[in-house]
Short mmCIF file of C-alpha atoms in Angstrom, two decimals:
data_model
loop_
_atom_site.label_atom_id
_atom_site.label_comp_id
_atom_site.label_asym_id
_atom_site.label_seq_id
_atom_site.Cartn_x
_atom_site.Cartn_y
_atom_site.Cartn_z
CA UNK Z 1 7.48 -18.66 -3.07
CA UNK Z 2 7.65 -15.11 -4.49
CA UNK Z 3 6.15 -12.20 -2.63
CA UNK Z 4 3.09 -10.28 -3.83
CA UNK Z 5 2.71 -6.51 -4.04
CA UNK Z 6 0.05 -3.92 -4.78
CA UNK Z 7 0.65 -0.27 -5.61
CA UNK Z 8 -1.66 2.73 -5.33
CA UNK Z 9 -1.02 6.32 -6.36
CA UNK Z 10 -2.71 9.06 -4.36
CA UNK Z 11 -2.69 12.84 -4.82
CA UNK Z 12 -3.19 14.90 -1.67
CA UNK Z 13 -3.82 18.63 -1.45
CA UNK Z 14 -2.03 20.67 1.25
CA UNK Z 15 -5.16 21.01 3.46
CA UNK Z 16 -5.60 17.18 3.43
CA UNK Z 17 -1.98 16.41 4.28
CA UNK Z 18 -2.24 15.89 8.08
CA UNK Z 19 -5.36 13.74 7.79
CA UNK Z 20 -3.75 11.68 5.01
CA UNK Z 21 -0.66 11.07 7.15
CA UNK Z 22 -2.89 9.73 9.94
CA UNK Z 23 -4.64 7.50 7.40
CA UNK Z 24 -1.27 6.10 6.29
CA UNK Z 25 -0.37 5.30 9.90
CA UNK Z 26 -3.66 3.41 10.35
CA UNK Z 27 -3.03 1.48 7.13
CA UNK Z 28 0.46 0.52 8.26
CA UNK Z 29 -0.89 -0.74 11.60
CA UNK Z 30 -3.68 -2.72 9.93
CA UNK Z 31 -1.47 -4.38 7.32
CA UNK Z 32 1.14 -5.29 9.95
CA UNK Z 33 -1.63 -7.02 11.92
CA UNK Z 34 -2.48 -9.26 8.93
CA UNK Z 35 1.07 -10.33 8.04
CA UNK Z 36 1.69 -7.67 5.38
CA UNK Z 37 4.10 -4.78 5.03
CA UNK Z 38 3.00 -1.29 4.03
CA UNK Z 39 5.09 1.63 2.77
CA UNK Z 40 4.28 5.10 1.51
CA UNK Z 41 6.58 7.29 -0.58
CA UNK Z 42 6.11 10.90 -1.60
CA UNK Z 43 7.48 12.10 -4.93
CA UNK Z 44 10.44 14.38 -4.22
CA UNK Z 45 9.62 16.82 -7.03
CA UNK Z 46 5.85 16.82 -6.57
CA UNK Z 47 4.69 17.30 -2.97
CA UNK Z 48 1.38 15.57 -2.37
CA UNK Z 49 1.96 12.78 -4.91
CA UNK Z 50 2.20 9.53 -2.95
CA UNK Z 51 2.77 5.90 -3.83
CA UNK Z 52 1.50 3.29 -1.40
CA UNK Z 53 2.90 -0.24 -1.47
CA UNK Z 54 1.47 -3.26 0.29
CA UNK Z 55 3.43 -6.52 0.31
CA UNK Z 56 2.55 -10.01 1.50
CA UNK Z 57 4.29 -13.37 1.38
CA UNK Z 58 1.77 -14.62 -1.22
CA UNK Z 59 -1.17 -13.36 -3.35
CA UNK Z 60 -3.79 -15.06 -1.15
CA UNK Z 61 -2.62 -13.26 2.01
CA UNK Z 62 -2.59 -9.97 0.14
CA UNK Z 63 -6.09 -10.53 -1.29
CA UNK Z 64 -7.51 -11.35 2.16
CA UNK Z 65 -5.82 -8.31 3.68
CA UNK Z 66 -7.29 -5.99 1.05
CA UNK Z 67 -10.73 -7.60 1.25
CA UNK Z 68 -10.90 -6.95 5.00
CA UNK Z 69 -9.13 -3.57 5.04
CA UNK Z 70 -10.97 -0.76 6.80
CA UNK Z 71 -10.00 1.56 3.93
CA UNK Z 72 -10.24 -0.19 0.57
CA UNK Z 73 -7.62 0.12 -2.14
CA UNK Z 74 -8.67 1.49 -5.52
CA UNK Z 75 -7.58 -1.55 -7.53
CA UNK Z 76 -6.66 -4.47 -5.21
CA UNK Z 77 -6.88 -7.01 -8.04
CA UNK Z 78 -3.79 -5.63 -9.76
CA UNK Z 79 -1.20 -7.74 -7.95
CA UNK Z 80 2.48 -7.92 -8.84
CA UNK Z 81 4.53 -11.03 -8.08
CA UNK Z 82 8.22 -10.87 -7.36
CA UNK Z 83 10.42 -12.07 -10.19
CA UNK Z 84 13.20 -14.33 -9.02
CA UNK Z 85 16.49 -13.23 -10.54
CA UNK Z 86 19.13 -15.92 -10.61
#
């Protein structure tokens, strides 16, 4: 079964940077505890522009994880499914 993924873009100002990093660490810990993977990437040419990815083995697991997350995602209903390339 294909994996499911959500993506969120976040802009962070320099004074918010340390607090945002702590928030990302909490998100990673939470999603790991509910059978999901979480990554954050910062745009190389635009400091403070982040992409957050959350992946689960299926859309149902991902939906449950977002529904119970301590910090909600902006648009958790926009789910991407992996395309199998053969």
